[in-house]
Amino acid sequence: MNRPQSVTVLAILQLISGIFSLLEGLLSLLFPGIFGGLGAAFGGAKIGAVIGGFIGIFPAISFILGFLSLLLTWGLFQLKNWAWTGTLIVHVIAILMQIVRMFDSGGRAVHFLTLGFAVASIYYLLRPDVKQAFRV
């Protein structure tokens, strides 16, 4: 089966989303150290470690989603059934994560942009021609 144009758009959105996730994870790596250090300065080493570790969860999730998104991009271009399912799961997780992250102190524009890509990707995933191409 030839790849429908909607699938190509979806794969490009997935690629861009993966790149954003990797960049977001890279930029977010700065914050665990800063806030962990502040927590240690004001509350002791244990509090600093807890704060730094908790904040460090977000960059880890971003990196995992970014690398997974790049793998899914390849699968989408190849019309692999697992790529459709994986893309849906990744974007549902991304939506939930971005909603949570909108309540932190900065980078809201990036969160809205990432949220927009996730919503657009789910829209394309649920289109009839895309579902037919992936046989779901």
Coordinates of C-alpha atoms in Angstrom, one line a residue:
M1 CA 0.0 0.0 0.0
N2 CA 1.2 3.5 -0.8
R3 CA 1.7 5.7 2.2
P4 CA -1.1 8.3 2.4
Q5 CA -0.1 11.9 2.7
S6 CA -1.7 12.0 6.2
V7 CA 0.8 9.4 7.3
T8 CA 3.7 11.5 5.9
V9 CA 2.4 14.5 7.8
L10 CA 2.1 12.4 10.9
A11 CA 5.6 11.0 10.6
I12 CA 7.0 14.6 10.1
L13 CA 5.1 15.7 13.2
Q14 CA 6.5 12.8 15.1
L15 CA 10.1 13.6 14.0
I16 CA 9.7 17.3 15.1
S17 CA 8.1 16.2 18.3
G18 CA 11.1 13.8 19.0
I19 CA 13.6 16.6 18.3
F20 CA 11.7 18.9 20.7
S21 CA 11.6 16.3 23.4
L22 CA 15.4 15.7 23.1
L23 CA 16.1 19.5 23.2
E24 CA 13.7 20.0 26.1
G25 CA 15.4 17.1 28.0
L26 CA 18.8 18.7 27.3
L27 CA 17.7 22.1 28.5
S28 CA 15.9 20.7 31.5
L29 CA 19.1 19.0 32.7
L30 CA 20.2 22.4 34.1
F31 CA 17.3 22.6 36.6
P32 CA 17.9 19.5 38.8
G33 CA 21.4 20.7 39.7
I34 CA 20.3 24.3 40.4
F35 CA 17.3 23.4 42.5
G36 CA 19.0 20.5 44.2
G37 CA 21.8 22.9 45.2
L38 CA 19.4 25.4 46.5
G39 CA 17.6 22.7 48.5
A40 CA 20.9 21.5 49.9
A41 CA 21.9 25.0 50.9
F42 CA 18.7 25.7 52.7
G43 CA 17.5 22.3 53.9
G44 CA 20.5 20.0 53.9
A45 CA 21.9 17.4 51.6
K46 CA 19.0 15.0 51.9
I47 CA 16.5 17.6 50.9
G48 CA 18.7 18.8 48.0
A49 CA 19.0 15.2 46.7
V50 CA 15.2 14.7 46.9
I51 CA 14.5 17.9 45.1
G52 CA 17.2 17.4 42.5
G53 CA 16.1 13.8 41.9
F54 CA 12.4 14.7 41.6
I55 CA 13.1 17.5 39.1
G56 CA 15.5 15.2 37.3
I57 CA 12.6 12.9 36.4
F58 CA 11.3 15.3 33.7
P59 CA 14.5 15.4 31.6
A60 CA 14.7 11.6 31.8
I61 CA 11.1 11.3 30.5
S62 CA 11.8 13.8 27.8
F63 CA 14.9 12.0 26.6
I64 CA 13.1 8.6 26.6
L65 CA 10.1 10.1 24.7
G66 CA 12.5 11.8 22.3
F67 CA 14.5 8.7 21.4
L68 CA 11.3 6.6 21.2
S69 CA 9.8 9.3 18.9
L70 CA 12.7 9.0 16.5
L71 CA 12.2 5.2 16.4
L72 CA 8.5 5.6 15.9
T73 CA 9.1 8.1 13.0
W74 CA 10.9 5.3 11.1
G75 CA 8.1 2.9 11.9
L76 CA 5.5 5.4 10.7
F77 CA 7.3 5.9 7.4
Q78 CA 7.4 2.1 7.0
L79 CA 3.7 1.7 7.9
K80 CA 4.5 -0.5 10.9
N81 CA 1.4 -1.3 13.0
W82 CA 3.4 -1.1 16.2
A83 CA 4.4 2.5 15.3
W84 CA 0.7 3.6 15.2
T85 CA 0.1 2.2 18.7
G86 CA 3.4 3.5 20.1
T87 CA 2.8 6.9 18.6
L88 CA -0.6 7.1 20.3
I89 CA 0.8 6.0 23.6
V90 CA 3.8 8.5 23.4
H91 CA 1.5 11.4 22.6
V92 CA -1.0 10.6 25.4
I93 CA 2.0 10.6 27.8
A94 CA 3.3 13.8 26.3
I95 CA 0.0 15.5 26.7
L96 CA -0.2 14.5 30.4
M97 CA 3.4 15.5 31.0
Q98 CA 3.0 18.9 29.3
I99 CA -0.1 19.7 31.3
V100 CA 1.8 18.9 34.5
R101 CA 4.8 20.9 33.3
M102 CA 2.8 24.0 32.5
F103 CA 2.5 24.6 36.2
D104 CA 6.2 25.0 36.7
S105 CA 8.0 28.4 36.5
G106 CA 9.2 28.7 33.0
G107 CA 9.2 27.6 29.4
R108 CA 5.5 27.7 29.0
A109 CA 5.8 28.5 25.2
V110 CA 7.7 25.3 24.7
H111 CA 5.1 23.3 26.7
F112 CA 2.3 24.7 24.6
L113 CA 4.2 24.0 21.4
T114 CA 4.9 20.4 22.5
L115 CA 1.3 20.0 23.6
G116 CA 0.1 21.3 20.2
F117 CA 2.3 18.7 18.3
A118 CA 0.9 15.9 20.5
V119 CA -2.7 17.0 19.9
A120 CA -2.1 17.3 16.1
S121 CA -0.4 13.9 16.0
I122 CA -3.3 12.3 17.8
Y123 CA -5.7 14.0 15.4
Y124 CA -3.8 12.5 12.4
L125 CA -3.5 9.1 14.1
L126 CA -7.3 8.9 14.3
R127 CA -8.0 9.9 10.7
P128 CA -9.7 7.1 8.8
D129 CA -7.1 7.0 6.0
V130 CA -4.3 6.7 8.6
K131 CA -6.0 4.0 10.5
Q132 CA -6.7 2.1 7.3
A133 CA -3.0 2.4 6.3
F134 CA -1.9 0.8 9.6
R135 CA -4.8 -1.7 9.6
V136 CA -6.2 -0.6 13.0

